[in-house]
Amino acid sequence: MDKQELLKSVGKRIQDIRVSKGLTQVDLVGKIDGDIDTTNISRIESGRTNPTIYTLYRIAVALDVKLEELVK
């Protein structure tokens, strides 16, 4: 798997979990600890940016899942 495929896969997983919990991107941003905006979530979900492990951790906490769930 190359870098772009990995980023898209993780982003899709985040989006799928978010949607399954009935959250919009705006809802998710509101639940994330610290400064992050909706455009950044959009870029992560579409695989257009490489989030830090700490950003992925904050997303996992906001989605109430373990970090490994995002990278399955």
mmCIF file of C-alpha atoms in Angstrom:
data_model
loop_
_atom_site.group_PDB
_atom_site.id
_atom_site.type_symbol
_atom_site.label_atom_id
_atom_site.label_comp_id
_atom_site.label_asym_id
_atom_site.label_seq_id
_atom_site.Cartn_x
_atom_site.Cartn_y
_atom_site.Cartn_z
ATOM 1 C CA MET A 1 0.000 0.000 0.000
ATOM 2 C CA ASP A 2 1.459 3.370 -0.937
ATOM 3 C CA LYS A 3 1.165 6.579 1.076
ATOM 4 C CA GLN A 4 -1.817 7.972 -0.838
ATOM 5 C CA GLU A 5 -3.775 4.724 -0.534
ATOM 6 C CA LEU A 6 -3.078 4.632 3.202
ATOM 7 C CA LEU A 7 -4.208 8.233 3.721
ATOM 8 C CA LYS A 8 -7.419 7.607 1.772
ATOM 9 C CA SER A 9 -8.074 4.376 3.674
ATOM 10 C CA VAL A 10 -7.664 6.014 7.087
ATOM 11 C CA GLY A 11 -9.730 9.012 6.000
ATOM 12 C CA LYS A 12 -12.535 6.780 4.740
ATOM 13 C CA ARG A 13 -12.482 4.848 8.015
ATOM 14 C CA ILE A 14 -12.811 8.086 10.002
ATOM 15 C CA GLN A 15 -15.675 9.207 7.777
ATOM 16 C CA ASP A 16 -17.454 5.853 8.070
ATOM 17 C CA ILE A 17 -17.222 5.881 11.873
ATOM 18 C CA ARG A 18 -18.350 9.511 12.040
ATOM 19 C CA VAL A 19 -21.360 8.873 9.794
ATOM 20 C CA SER A 20 -22.280 5.685 11.684
ATOM 21 C CA LYS A 21 -22.480 7.771 14.854
ATOM 22 C CA GLY A 22 -24.728 10.316 13.151
ATOM 23 C CA LEU A 23 -22.176 13.112 13.327
ATOM 24 C CA THR A 24 -21.478 15.816 10.774
ATOM 25 C CA GLN A 25 -17.957 17.127 10.292
ATOM 26 C CA VAL A 26 -18.990 20.216 12.273
ATOM 27 C CA ASP A 27 -20.228 17.978 15.108
ATOM 28 C CA LEU A 28 -16.922 16.100 15.109
ATOM 29 C CA VAL A 29 -14.885 19.314 15.215
ATOM 30 C CA GLY A 30 -16.922 20.401 18.242
ATOM 31 C CA LYS A 31 -16.022 17.193 20.081
ATOM 32 C CA ILE A 32 -12.274 17.323 19.332
ATOM 33 C CA ASP A 33 -10.061 18.659 22.098
ATOM 34 C CA GLY A 34 -7.915 21.535 20.852
ATOM 35 C CA ASP A 35 -7.820 23.661 17.743
ATOM 36 C CA ILE A 36 -8.951 21.983 14.518
ATOM 37 C CA ASP A 37 -11.318 23.198 11.840
ATOM 38 C CA THR A 38 -13.859 21.594 9.536
ATOM 39 C CA THR A 39 -11.692 22.043 6.445
ATOM 40 C CA ASN A 40 -8.935 20.054 8.124
ATOM 41 C CA ILE A 41 -11.367 17.203 8.897
ATOM 42 C CA SER A 42 -12.508 17.313 5.285
ATOM 43 C CA ARG A 43 -8.902 17.047 4.054
ATOM 44 C CA ILE A 44 -8.206 14.144 6.433
ATOM 45 C CA GLU A 45 -11.336 12.246 5.402
ATOM 46 C CA SER A 46 -10.539 12.667 1.709
ATOM 47 C CA GLY A 47 -6.904 11.601 2.148
ATOM 48 C CA ARG A 48 -5.524 14.975 1.058
ATOM 49 C CA THR A 49 -3.447 15.548 4.189
ATOM 50 C CA ASN A 50 -1.282 13.459 6.477
ATOM 51 C CA PRO A 51 -2.543 13.945 10.059
ATOM 52 C CA THR A 52 -0.189 13.597 12.981
ATOM 53 C CA ILE A 53 -0.610 10.677 15.347
ATOM 54 C CA TYR A 54 -1.805 13.167 17.971
ATOM 55 C CA THR A 55 -4.512 14.477 15.631
ATOM 56 C CA LEU A 56 -5.627 10.903 14.947
ATOM 57 C CA TYR A 57 -5.692 10.276 18.704
ATOM 58 C CA ARG A 58 -7.872 13.361 19.287
ATOM 59 C CA ILE A 59 -10.237 12.231 16.516
ATOM 60 C CA ALA A 60 -10.444 8.748 18.048
ATOM 61 C CA VAL A 61 -11.278 10.199 21.463
ATOM 62 C CA ALA A 62 -13.944 12.456 19.920
ATOM 63 C CA LEU A 63 -15.453 9.471 18.102
ATOM 64 C CA ASP A 64 -15.232 7.350 21.280
ATOM 65 C CA VAL A 65 -13.188 4.608 19.588
ATOM 66 C CA LYS A 66 -9.705 3.230 20.142
ATOM 67 C CA LEU A 67 -6.972 4.728 17.990
ATOM 68 C CA GLU A 68 -6.395 1.379 16.280
ATOM 69 C CA GLU A 69 -9.997 1.470 15.000
ATOM 70 C CA LEU A 70 -9.007 4.359 12.742
ATOM 71 C CA VAL A 71 -6.171 2.461 11.106
ATOM 72 C CA LYS A 72 -7.702 -1.005 10.722
#
